[in-house]
Tab-separated table of C-alpha atoms in Angstrom:
chain	number	residue	atom	x	y	z
A	1	MET	CA	0.000	0.000	0.000
A	2	ASP	CA	1.265	3.510	-0.883
A	3	PHE	CA	0.724	5.459	2.364
A	4	TYR	CA	1.059	8.844	0.675
A	5	LYS	CA	-1.682	8.075	-1.827
A	6	TRP	CA	-3.846	6.508	0.889
A	7	PHE	CA	-3.445	9.179	3.600
A	8	PHE	CA	-2.744	12.408	1.685
A	9	LEU	CA	-4.365	11.892	-1.724
A	10	GLU	CA	-7.093	9.546	-0.393
A	11	GLU	CA	-7.102	7.480	-3.557
A	12	GLY	CA	-9.892	4.912	-3.465
A	13	ARG	CA	-11.133	6.218	-0.103
A	14	THR	CA	-14.747	6.832	0.904
A	15	PRO	CA	-15.624	10.286	2.306
A	16	ALA	CA	-16.764	10.306	5.927
A	17	GLY	CA	-19.921	12.317	5.257
A	18	LEU	CA	-21.139	15.340	7.202
A	19	PHE	CA	-22.768	14.345	10.514
A	20	SER	CA	-21.952	10.706	9.880
A	21	LEU	CA	-21.268	8.513	12.900
A	22	SER	CA	-17.533	8.552	12.209
A	23	HIS	CA	-17.569	12.358	11.899
A	24	ILE	CA	-19.477	12.937	15.146
A	25	LEU	CA	-17.475	10.372	17.137
A	26	THR	CA	-14.110	11.625	15.892
A	27	VAL	CA	-14.879	15.267	16.596
A	28	THR	CA	-16.457	14.563	19.989
A	29	LEU	CA	-13.571	12.395	21.172
A	30	THR	CA	-10.956	14.888	19.968
A	31	LEU	CA	-12.667	17.853	21.603
A	32	ALA	CA	-13.178	15.886	24.816
A	33	ILE	CA	-9.426	15.205	25.006
A	34	PHE	CA	-8.430	18.803	24.244
A	35	LEU	CA	-10.997	20.359	26.586
A	36	THR	CA	-10.207	17.982	29.440
A	37	LEU	CA	-6.537	18.909	29.081
A	38	ALA	CA	-7.495	22.603	29.065
A	39	VAL	CA	-9.369	22.267	32.363
A	40	PHE	CA	-6.548	20.271	33.942
A	41	LEU	CA	-3.813	22.704	32.904
A	42	GLY	CA	-5.971	25.749	33.622
A	43	LYS	CA	-6.491	24.656	37.218
A	44	LYS	CA	-2.938	23.409	37.662
A	45	PHE	CA	-1.295	26.635	36.437
A	46	LYS	CA	-3.816	29.132	37.825
A	47	GLY	CA	-1.885	32.093	39.178
A	48	ASP	CA	1.396	30.936	37.628
A	49	TYR	CA	1.954	33.478	34.854
A	50	LYS	CA	5.086	31.869	33.404
A	51	LYS	CA	3.507	28.437	33.007
A	52	GLN	CA	0.277	29.923	31.699
A	53	ASN	CA	2.216	31.821	29.072
A	54	LEU	CA	4.201	28.699	28.222
A	55	VAL	CA	0.938	26.879	27.466
A	56	LEU	CA	-0.100	29.758	25.206
A	57	LEU	CA	3.281	29.745	23.476
A	58	ILE	CA	3.219	25.989	22.830
A	59	SER	CA	-0.361	26.277	21.559
A	60	GLY	CA	0.658	29.136	19.275
A	61	ILE	CA	3.564	27.179	17.846
A	62	ALA	CA	1.349	24.131	17.382
A	63	ILE	CA	-1.430	25.919	15.492
A	64	VAL	CA	1.062	27.721	13.231
A	65	ALA	CA	2.824	24.396	12.531
A	66	VAL	CA	-0.512	22.793	11.618
A	67	GLN	CA	-1.247	25.576	9.140
A	68	LEU	CA	2.257	25.531	7.668
A	69	SER	CA	2.107	21.777	7.133
A	70	LYS	CA	-1.139	22.230	5.209
A	71	ASN	CA	0.245	25.028	3.048
A	72	ILE	CA	3.496	23.201	2.293
A	73	TRP	CA	1.644	20.067	1.221
A	74	LEU	CA	-0.799	21.998	-0.965
A	75	LEU	CA	2.003	23.978	-2.621
A	76	CYS	CA	3.885	20.762	-3.357
A	77	GLU	CA	0.798	19.312	-5.048
A	78	THR	CA	-0.362	22.324	-7.041
A	79	ASP	CA	0.297	23.272	-10.646
A	80	ASN	CA	-0.682	26.897	-9.977
A	81	PHE	CA	1.595	28.293	-7.272
A	82	TRP	CA	0.038	31.766	-6.887
A	83	ASP	CA	-3.535	30.543	-6.953
A	84	CYS	CA	-2.725	27.963	-4.291
A	85	LEU	CA	-0.696	30.383	-2.164
A	86	ILE	CA	-3.351	33.109	-2.140
A	87	GLY	CA	-6.282	30.716	-2.021
A	88	ASN	CA	-5.007	28.963	1.105
A	89	TRP	CA	-3.880	32.033	2.993
A	90	PRO	CA	-5.442	31.637	6.471
A	91	LEU	CA	-8.021	34.425	6.314
A	92	TYR	CA	-11.229	32.773	7.445
A	93	PHE	CA	-12.906	33.324	10.821
A	94	CYS	CA	-11.485	30.099	12.227
A	95	ASP	CA	-7.990	31.135	11.083
A	96	VAL	CA	-7.772	34.190	13.360
A	97	PRO	CA	-6.234	32.143	16.238
A	98	ILE	CA	-3.247	31.306	13.992
A	99	TYR	CA	-2.238	34.939	14.496
A	100	ILE	CA	-3.820	35.779	17.853
A	101	ILE	CA	-2.601	32.863	19.988
A	102	PRO	CA	1.106	33.550	19.263
A	103	LEU	CA	0.496	37.272	19.821
A	104	ALA	CA	-1.214	36.518	23.138
A	105	ALA	CA	1.885	34.578	24.205
A	106	LEU	CA	4.515	37.020	22.936
A	107	THR	CA	3.024	40.420	23.795
A	108	LYS	CA	2.335	42.241	27.039
A	109	GLY	CA	0.004	44.863	28.442
A	110	ARG	CA	-3.410	45.733	27.111
A	111	PHE	CA	-2.773	44.338	23.635
A	112	LYS	CA	-2.129	40.936	25.204
A	113	GLN	CA	-5.359	41.315	27.141
A	114	TRP	CA	-7.314	42.086	23.968
A	115	CYS	CA	-5.942	38.906	22.410
A	116	LEU	CA	-6.833	36.834	25.472
A	117	ASP	CA	-10.365	38.233	25.626
A	118	PHE	CA	-10.809	37.651	21.904
A	119	MET	CA	-9.818	33.992	22.218
A	120	ALA	CA	-12.004	33.541	25.293
A	121	ILE	CA	-15.006	34.823	23.332
A	122	CYS	CA	-14.399	33.195	19.952
A	123	GLY	CA	-12.206	30.129	20.530
A	124	LEU	CA	-14.876	27.704	21.690
A	125	LEU	CA	-17.222	28.776	18.903
A	126	MET	CA	-14.441	28.138	16.381
A	127	GLY	CA	-13.686	24.758	17.923
A	128	PHE	CA	-17.263	23.507	17.892
A	129	MET	CA	-18.595	25.122	14.717
A	130	GLY	CA	-15.409	24.472	12.751
A	131	ASN	CA	-15.394	20.801	13.708
A	132	TYR	CA	-19.076	19.855	13.752
A	133	PHE	CA	-20.267	21.963	10.812
A	134	ALA	CA	-17.359	21.526	8.397
A	135	GLY	CA	-19.566	21.147	5.335
A	136	ASN	CA	-16.602	21.721	3.030
A	137	LEU	CA	-14.531	18.931	4.596
A	138	TYR	CA	-16.275	15.747	5.695
A	139	PRO	CA	-18.482	15.248	2.607
A	140	SER	CA	-15.350	14.996	0.445
A	141	HIS	CA	-12.629	13.542	2.697
A	142	ALA	CA	-12.064	10.260	4.525
A	143	ILE	CA	-12.105	10.427	8.317
A	144	ILE	CA	-8.472	9.288	8.640
A	145	SER	CA	-6.740	11.606	6.212
A	146	PHE	CA	-4.349	14.515	6.246
A	147	SER	CA	-7.055	17.061	5.418
A	148	VAL	CA	-9.397	15.959	8.211
A	149	ILE	CA	-6.731	15.553	10.883
A	150	ASN	CA	-5.165	18.902	9.986
A	151	ALA	CA	-8.501	20.739	10.269
A	152	LEU	CA	-9.427	18.816	13.416
A	153	LEU	CA	-6.214	19.867	15.152
A	154	ASN	CA	-6.537	23.468	13.991
A	155	HIS	CA	-10.031	23.978	15.409
A	156	SER	CA	-9.423	21.905	18.539
A	157	ILE	CA	-6.368	23.973	19.507
A	158	SER	CA	-8.566	27.084	19.356
A	159	ALA	CA	-11.125	25.466	21.652
A	160	PHE	CA	-8.360	24.303	24.006
A	161	VAL	CA	-6.856	27.788	24.323
A	162	ALA	CA	-10.259	29.397	24.906
A	163	LEU	CA	-11.205	27.042	27.737
A	164	PHE	CA	-7.699	27.243	29.225
A	165	ILE	CA	-8.031	31.041	29.341
A	166	TRP	CA	-11.405	30.818	31.092
A	167	VAL	CA	-10.314	28.209	33.629
A	168	SER	CA	-7.016	29.923	34.437
A	169	GLY	CA	-8.687	33.333	34.699
A	170	LEU	CA	-6.520	35.019	32.068
A	171	ASN	CA	-9.414	36.898	30.458
A	172	LYS	CA	-10.526	40.119	32.145
A	173	MET	CA	-13.508	41.095	29.943
A	174	GLU	CA	-13.199	44.759	30.954
A	175	LYS	CA	-15.626	47.152	29.305
A	176	ARG	CA	-12.850	49.499	28.211
A	177	ASP	CA	-11.371	46.664	26.108
A	178	ILE	CA	-14.576	45.805	24.236
A	179	PRO	CA	-13.984	47.973	21.119
A	180	PHE	CA	-10.394	46.746	20.846
A	181	ALA	CA	-11.245	43.052	21.192
A	182	ILE	CA	-13.993	43.416	18.573
A	183	GLY	CA	-11.570	45.549	16.566
A	184	ILE	CA	-9.305	42.523	16.164
A	185	LEU	CA	-12.033	40.742	14.237
A	186	PHE	CA	-13.052	43.868	12.324
A	187	THR	CA	-9.456	44.474	11.214
A	188	PHE	CA	-8.989	40.835	10.219
A	189	MET	CA	-12.212	40.879	8.215
A	190	SER	CA	-11.163	44.060	6.423
A	191	ILE	CA	-7.840	42.477	5.453
A	192	ALA	CA	-9.690	39.391	4.207
A	193	LEU	CA	-12.093	41.484	2.121
A	194	THR	CA	-9.191	43.459	0.648
A	195	VAL	CA	-7.391	40.244	-0.342
A	196	ASP	CA	-10.648	38.953	-1.853
A	197	TYR	CA	-10.716	41.918	-4.220
A	198	ILE	CA	-6.957	42.058	-4.856
A	199	SER	CA	-7.122	38.426	-5.973
A	200	ILE	CA	-9.262	39.350	-8.975
A	201	PRO	CA	-6.483	40.901	-11.120
A	202	ILE	CA	-3.886	38.405	-9.871
A	203	ILE	CA	-5.647	35.081	-10.419
A	204	GLY	CA	-8.634	36.189	-12.492
A	205	ARG	CA	-11.312	35.818	-9.825
A	206	GLU	CA	-12.061	36.818	-6.278
A	207	ARG	CA	-11.353	34.583	-3.330
A	208	ASN	CA	-14.061	34.009	-0.736
A	209	PHE	CA	-12.290	34.675	2.545
A	210	MET	CA	-14.707	35.199	5.444
A	211	PHE	CA	-17.459	34.209	2.953
A	212	PHE	CA	-17.660	37.785	1.645
A	213	PHE	CA	-18.695	36.712	-1.876
A	214	HIS	CA	-20.850	33.633	-1.326
A	215	GLY	CA	-21.990	31.443	1.534
A	216	ASP	CA	-20.169	28.303	0.334
A	217	GLY	CA	-22.555	25.992	2.163
A	218	THR	CA	-22.795	28.135	5.321
A	219	PRO	CA	-26.003	29.823	6.600
A	220	PHE	CA	-24.642	33.082	5.109
A	221	THR	CA	-26.062	31.844	1.791
A	222	LEU	CA	-29.525	32.734	3.100
A	223	PHE	CA	-28.567	36.401	3.287
A	224	LEU	CA	-27.049	36.460	-0.191
A	225	ASP	CA	-30.308	34.984	-1.485
A	226	LEU	CA	-32.268	37.555	0.507
A	227	TYR	CA	-30.330	40.379	-1.148
A	228	LYS	CA	-30.720	38.689	-4.559
A	229	GLY	CA	-26.959	38.475	-5.024
A	230	ALA	CA	-26.223	42.133	-4.181
A	231	LEU	CA	-22.736	42.042	-2.670
A	232	ILE	CA	-22.513	45.338	-0.762
A	233	PRO	CA	-25.479	44.752	1.620
A	234	TYR	CA	-24.438	41.114	1.918
A	235	GLN	CA	-20.865	42.031	2.868
A	236	ILE	CA	-22.099	44.603	5.398
A	237	THR	CA	-24.279	41.878	6.903
A	238	ILE	CA	-21.263	39.591	7.236
A	239	TYR	CA	-19.508	42.311	9.244
A	240	VAL	CA	-22.568	42.883	11.427
A	241	LEU	CA	-23.180	39.200	12.112
A	242	GLN	CA	-19.606	38.238	12.984
A	243	CYS	CA	-18.668	41.343	14.975
A	244	GLY	CA	-22.179	41.370	16.432
A	245	TYR	CA	-21.598	37.912	17.870
A	246	MET	CA	-18.796	39.317	20.016
A	247	GLY	CA	-20.958	42.237	21.131
A	248	LEU	CA	-23.783	39.865	22.043
A	249	PHE	CA	-21.349	37.663	23.963
A	250	TYR	CA	-20.289	40.643	26.068
A	251	LEU	CA	-23.923	41.549	26.784
A	252	VAL	CA	-24.767	38.017	27.914
A	253	TYR	CA	-21.551	37.809	29.957
A	254	TYR	CA	-22.279	41.040	31.838
A	255	TRP	CA	-25.897	40.016	32.373
A	256	ILE	CA	-24.817	36.695	33.896
A	257	MET	CA	-22.159	38.335	36.068
A	258	GLY	CA	-24.669	40.944	37.245
A	259	PHE	CA	-27.166	38.212	38.073
A	260	LEU	CA	-24.543	36.284	40.052
A	261	ARG	CA	-23.555	39.418	41.985
A	262	LEU	CA	-27.219	39.980	42.801
A	263	LEU	CA	-27.465	36.458	44.198
A	264	LEU	CA	-24.388	37.040	46.338
A	265	ASP	CA	-25.721	40.350	47.634
A	266	TYR	CA	-28.850	38.578	48.838
A	267	GLY	CA	-26.809	35.769	50.315
A	268	LEU	CA	-28.293	33.111	48.068
A	269	PRO	CA	-26.243	29.960	47.263
């Protein structure tokens, strides 16, 4: 058996299928392992800044290595270098941690705090949505393959870091940091949209980073249909929905914390 053709090229393999038993079991088991480790390390290193930062640094190196391995393999297989390079630039929502986790480990001060709060808010969503609703992955790839394992590790590292931050108490969620934490996503989305348009003269068509041009199997397709294909209102909606998620998270967080403080004030358990 040629392992490369079996594992990387998946020749003669049967796709797992979205929401198939193998898909659900694989994702659930992987996330269970990563999240259990996050709770264990979060409790173990609580209050120990150096060890907490070491966990972030290792996670940052790991997620960058996962992405680099994907890009190197794709570039080795492609006949169109520039199309492959631009087309696989990590500029989707679930790719933000590739940049933010290393920055959270290597920076200090308020910028570090913005990165930590961002991951606390978005990391678990990326881990669960990116793994369970990967409609572009499991319908066309075998469960034990390079493509699936690479994506599984990528999204699971994001979930791990998010839960580790919550358990270890690294996120502060201060109101003064809200516009800056949301600004991380806004800036990333703006870069993605710019690259989408710049791609047109370079490779002859736009890319679809952050799903700014079509839904590609995501629920965003509903909005593009609603606007009858009009891109400007659709792209504005993409901004509102994704940045709005972070704003809504803050609202719910402060409501819960206020409710808990109220219980404590009245001496309730």
